[in-house]
Amino acid sequence: MIPCNITDVQRIDFAEGIDDSIDEHVLTCDQCQAFLAELWEGQLEHDLSEPVMRVVGLEEFVIAVIKEGGGILARIGEALRVYGMGEESK
Amino acid sequence: MRSHDDFELVAAAAAGELEAFGELVRRHQDFVYGAVLRVVRNPTLAEDISQDCFLRAYRALPDFRGDSQVRSWLYRIAHNLALNAVTRRREYPTETMPETLAATESGPERSAEVSDLARAMGEAIDLLPDDLKQPLVLRELQHLSYEDIAGELDLPLNTVRTRIFRARRALQIHMKDWQ
């Protein structure tokens, strides 16, 4: 693990939007992310898993139902393949 | 170990175990939301983007190579989405959020197509008569077994199977324009 020299004060300033200078660093630093995860715990007022899983379930269902349909499957498969190949998925 | 568990959950979710992905969402939703909120400064918008983040992560599961921690992977997705939303809000201040979310560098047309299809499917399900819709929803969206559905609806097992079959067939007919 690469040593992290960022202080907790810097991390808190980053979390509060006061200092963005460690933006690039945080993207890849497990220690900073662990600190932020602890800091942000309990902030969210609603459980997102229900709406997210509803959409996931529906998408899986759509794909399953249309499997016998032929052409649409190829379009969806291609859509999902392309959709999952953006920069964020790397 | 937490990170090890994350990798196991990703592998399970990629293999089709939806509940594994649900556990990942519950585990990391506060972190993702915090990361997004830090950038967009709007709680409602941050929730929408956080949901979108997890949906994109789900669709990208096959591409996750395990080179980074799962949390780090989610952070990168969330960060990119949040920055995109802020940028687009500056460029198109009156644009509504769904359009903002739909347009990313990873394929807005494809994303829109999946969303449109899911919406159309939802409408098609709504049009089904209740005797077909109930068993279908219990089976496909709530993932109950045929036996559990039969018990839930107080119907013979074969009736449940038949109705689900008929419901699927009705949906296929309704969705034929998408082929």
XYZ file of N, CA and C in Angstrom, chain B residues 52-157:
318
model
N -28.039 6.197 -9.803
C -27.518 5.977 -11.153
C -26.126 5.333 -11.099
N -25.353 5.762 -10.128
C -24.013 5.198 -9.940
C -24.083 3.683 -9.745
N -24.991 3.250 -8.890
C -25.093 1.809 -8.626
C -25.639 1.052 -9.839
N -26.541 1.688 -10.571
C -27.054 1.019 -11.769
C -25.942 0.845 -12.801
N -25.125 1.873 -12.939
C -24.014 1.767 -13.883
C -22.999 0.729 -13.426
N -22.786 0.695 -12.123
C -21.864 -0.310 -11.586
C -22.395 -1.711 -11.874
N -23.697 -1.881 -11.689
C -24.286 -3.205 -11.946
C -24.064 -3.615 -13.402
N -24.329 -2.682 -14.295
C -24.183 -3.000 -15.719
C -22.719 -3.218 -16.101
N -21.831 -2.642 -15.315
C -20.396 -2.763 -15.620
C -19.729 -3.896 -14.847
N -20.487 -4.670 -14.117
C -19.891 -5.759 -13.322
C -18.966 -6.660 -14.145
N -19.367 -7.020 -15.367
C -18.479 -7.906 -16.136
C -17.121 -7.279 -16.450
N -17.068 -5.941 -16.408
C -15.804 -5.258 -16.737
C -14.931 -5.010 -15.513
N -15.469 -5.269 -14.326
C -14.671 -5.022 -13.115
C -13.603 -6.101 -12.995
N -12.354 -5.640 -13.022
C -11.244 -6.609 -13.058
C -10.666 -6.896 -11.682
N -11.071 -6.128 -10.689
C -10.547 -6.366 -9.356
C -9.191 -5.741 -9.115
N -8.782 -4.811 -9.986
C -7.487 -4.143 -9.805
C -7.530 -3.147 -8.653
N -8.709 -2.696 -8.309
C -8.859 -1.739 -7.213
C -9.890 -2.273 -6.235
N -10.000 -1.607 -5.088
C -11.054 -1.962 -4.157
C -12.411 -1.634 -4.791
N -13.412 -2.372 -4.398
C -14.757 -2.116 -4.924
C -15.188 -0.701 -4.562
N -14.879 -0.289 -3.346
C -15.243 1.065 -2.917
C -14.593 2.111 -3.814
N -13.349 1.866 -4.177
C -12.626 2.797 -5.032
C -13.254 2.846 -6.428
N -13.651 1.703 -6.908
C -14.312 1.611 -8.223
C -15.622 2.406 -8.197
N -16.399 2.221 -7.138
C -17.664 2.948 -7.011
C -17.415 4.452 -6.889
N -16.368 4.780 -6.153
C -16.058 6.205 -5.964
C -15.775 6.867 -7.307
N -15.036 6.165 -8.149
C -14.679 6.742 -9.453
C -15.942 6.948 -10.306
N -16.818 5.967 -10.304
C -18.070 6.099 -11.057
C -18.880 7.281 -10.519
N -19.024 7.331 -9.201
C -19.822 8.391 -8.567
C -19.217 9.762 -8.864
N -17.910 9.849 -8.756
C -17.203 11.113 -8.972
C -17.423 11.605 -10.406
N -17.271 10.704 -11.375
C -17.461 11.078 -12.773
C -18.890 11.530 -13.040
N -19.848 10.806 -12.492
C -21.255 11.176 -12.696
C -21.557 12.534 -12.074
N -21.025 12.764 -10.889
C -21.276 14.034 -10.201
C -20.667 15.196 -10.986
N -19.459 15.013 -11.459
C -18.814 16.078 -12.241
C -19.585 16.331 -13.536
N -20.028 15.252 -14.184
C -20.822 15.414 -15.413
C -22.093 16.202 -15.141
N -22.755 15.866 -14.019
C -24.014 16.545 -13.683
C -23.775 18.028 -13.439
N -22.706 18.356 -12.738
C -22.400 19.757 -12.454
C -22.069 20.494 -13.739
N -21.284 19.855 -14.591
C -20.907 20.478 -15.856
C -22.128 20.736 -16.719
N -22.993 19.731 -16.795
C -24.167 19.883 -17.648
C -25.163 20.889 -17.064
N -25.210 20.948 -15.745
C -26.104 21.924 -15.127
C -25.625 23.338 -15.430
N -24.318 23.498 -15.539
C -23.791 24.821 -15.907
C -24.109 25.141 -17.360
N -23.985 24.102 -18.222
C -24.207 24.322 -19.649
C -25.687 24.455 -19.977
N -26.502 23.634 -19.275
C -27.945 23.628 -19.539
C -28.681 23.778 -18.213
N -28.728 24.978 -17.661
C -29.251 25.153 -16.312
C -30.707 24.750 -16.130
N -31.516 24.742 -17.189
C -32.935 24.404 -17.025
C -33.220 22.947 -17.358
N -32.191 22.213 -17.719
C -32.404 20.825 -18.129
C -32.853 19.976 -16.946
N -33.763 19.064 -17.199
C -34.250 18.211 -16.110
C -33.248 17.116 -15.810
N -33.355 16.575 -14.592
C -32.347 15.642 -14.132
C -32.252 14.333 -14.921
N -33.381 13.712 -15.302
C -33.237 12.458 -16.029
C -32.417 12.606 -17.294
N -32.618 13.737 -18.000
C -31.838 13.949 -19.216
C -30.373 14.157 -18.867
N -30.146 14.830 -17.763
C -28.766 15.042 -17.345
C -28.086 13.714 -17.076
N -28.799 12.848 -16.373
C -28.207 11.566 -16.033
C -28.049 10.675 -17.248
N -28.958 10.834 -18.198
C -28.920 9.931 -19.338
C -27.737 10.208 -20.250
N -27.218 11.414 -20.192
C -26.175 11.780 -21.137
C -24.800 11.691 -20.497
N -24.085 10.661 -20.804
C -22.710 10.539 -20.322
C -21.845 10.058 -21.456
N -20.570 10.055 -21.217
C -19.662 9.652 -22.280
C -19.738 8.171 -22.587
N -20.448 7.432 -21.730
C -20.445 5.987 -21.928
C -21.616 5.486 -22.758
N -22.325 6.381 -23.421
C -23.326 5.904 -24.343
C -24.735 6.330 -24.018
N -25.050 7.605 -24.195
C -26.372 8.096 -23.821
C -27.502 7.456 -24.597
N -27.309 7.197 -25.894
C -28.396 6.623 -26.679
C -28.722 5.223 -26.181
N -27.675 4.460 -25.875
C -27.889 3.100 -25.408
C -28.571 3.109 -24.048
N -28.109 4.020 -23.202
C -28.701 4.134 -21.881
C -30.180 4.465 -21.993
N -30.505 5.399 -22.877
C -31.887 5.813 -23.058
C -32.719 4.657 -23.591
N -32.121 3.868 -24.457
C -32.858 2.753 -25.034
C -33.256 1.744 -23.943
N -32.315 1.446 -23.056
C -32.615 0.513 -21.970
C -33.699 1.100 -21.071
N -33.589 2.378 -20.752
C -34.585 3.016 -19.897
C -35.959 3.011 -20.551
N -36.013 3.342 -21.844
C -37.288 3.359 -22.561
C -37.907 1.974 -22.569
N -37.061 0.994 -22.778
C -37.557 -0.376 -22.837
C -38.110 -0.813 -21.480
N -37.378 -0.473 -20.431
C -37.840 -0.828 -19.084
C -39.165 -0.137 -18.776
N -39.278 1.133 -19.197
C -40.522 1.874 -18.962
C -41.679 1.222 -19.718
N -41.412 0.888 -20.985
C -42.460 0.252 -21.800
C -42.878 -1.080 -21.189
N -41.914 -1.806 -20.661
C -42.235 -3.094 -20.044
C -43.088 -2.884 -18.790
N -42.739 -1.863 -18.029
C -43.529 -1.550 -16.839
C -44.975 -1.235 -17.199
N -45.153 -0.472 -18.285
C -46.511 -0.127 -18.740
C -47.244 -1.377 -19.213
N -46.507 -2.250 -19.885
C -47.128 -3.486 -20.379
C -47.577 -4.363 -19.215
N -46.783 -4.411 -18.168
C -47.163 -5.196 -16.981
C -48.425 -4.612 -16.360
N -48.482 -3.282 -16.303
C -49.669 -2.634 -15.718
C -50.940 -2.985 -16.474
N -50.809 -3.231 -17.778
C -51.990 -3.515 -18.599
C -52.495 -4.943 -18.439
N -51.693 -5.802 -17.844
C -52.117 -7.196 -17.680
C -53.291 -7.276 -16.707
N -54.218 -8.217 -16.925
C -55.275 -8.430 -15.923
C -54.645 -8.903 -14.613
N -55.310 -8.611 -13.519
C -54.737 -8.906 -12.204
C -54.381 -10.373 -12.016
N -55.215 -11.270 -12.579
C -54.946 -12.689 -12.349
C -53.654 -13.145 -13.015
N -53.191 -12.389 -14.018
C -51.894 -12.700 -14.633
C -50.782 -11.857 -14.016
N -51.145 -10.624 -13.703
C -50.109 -9.695 -13.204
C -49.566 -10.124 -11.842
N -50.470 -10.525 -10.962
C -50.022 -10.855 -9.598
C -48.968 -11.957 -9.573
N -49.238 -13.116 -10.187
C -48.203 -14.162 -10.143
C -46.934 -13.774 -10.884
N -47.100 -12.997 -11.963
C -45.914 -12.589 -12.722
C -45.003 -11.693 -11.881
N -45.611 -10.719 -11.226
C -44.824 -9.789 -10.411
C -44.152 -10.528 -9.248
N -44.905 -11.430 -8.630
C -44.322 -12.179 -7.513
C -43.140 -13.037 -7.980
N -43.273 -13.552 -9.193
C -42.205 -14.424 -9.710
C -41.002 -13.619 -10.207
N -41.257 -12.639 -11.071
C -40.168 -11.989 -11.791
C -39.560 -10.803 -11.054
N -40.359 -10.125 -10.281
C -39.823 -8.940 -9.608
C -39.530 -9.200 -8.136
N -40.267 -10.134 -7.540
C -39.990 -10.437 -6.136
C -39.314 -11.788 -5.968
N -39.146 -12.492 -7.081
C -38.336 -13.723 -7.121
C -38.835 -14.806 -6.164
N -40.155 -14.896 -5.989
C -40.710 -15.983 -5.187
C -40.717 -17.268 -6.009
N -40.675 -18.396 -5.335
C -40.781 -19.681 -6.030
C -42.230 -19.889 -6.463
N -42.413 -20.810 -7.412
C -43.779 -21.125 -7.841
C -44.609 -21.612 -6.641
N -43.976 -22.403 -5.800
C -44.683 -22.940 -4.640
C -45.116 -21.809 -3.699
N -44.218 -20.864 -3.458
C -44.559 -19.750 -2.570
C -45.680 -18.891 -3.155
N -45.629 -18.719 -4.482
C -46.679 -17.917 -5.128
C -48.030 -18.620 -4.993
N -47.998 -19.933 -5.191
C -49.239 -20.703 -5.056
C -49.816 -20.536 -3.648
N -48.927 -20.569 -2.661
C -49.384 -20.390 -1.288
C -49.889 -18.974 -1.038
N -49.151 -18.016 -1.582
C -49.502 -16.609 -1.380
C -50.858 -16.265 -1.980
N -51.115 -16.815 -3.170
C -52.351 -16.473 -3.881
C -53.447 -17.526 -3.684
N -53.108 -18.563 -2.935
C -54.066 -19.646 -2.677
C -54.568 -20.255 -3.987
N -53.604 -20.616 -4.825
C -53.936 -21.197 -6.127
C -53.186 -22.518 -6.281
N -53.719 -23.424 -7.111
C -52.961 -24.644 -7.402
C -51.659 -24.310 -8.135
N -50.642 -25.132 -7.919
C -49.328 -24.870 -8.508
C -49.395 -24.763 -10.033
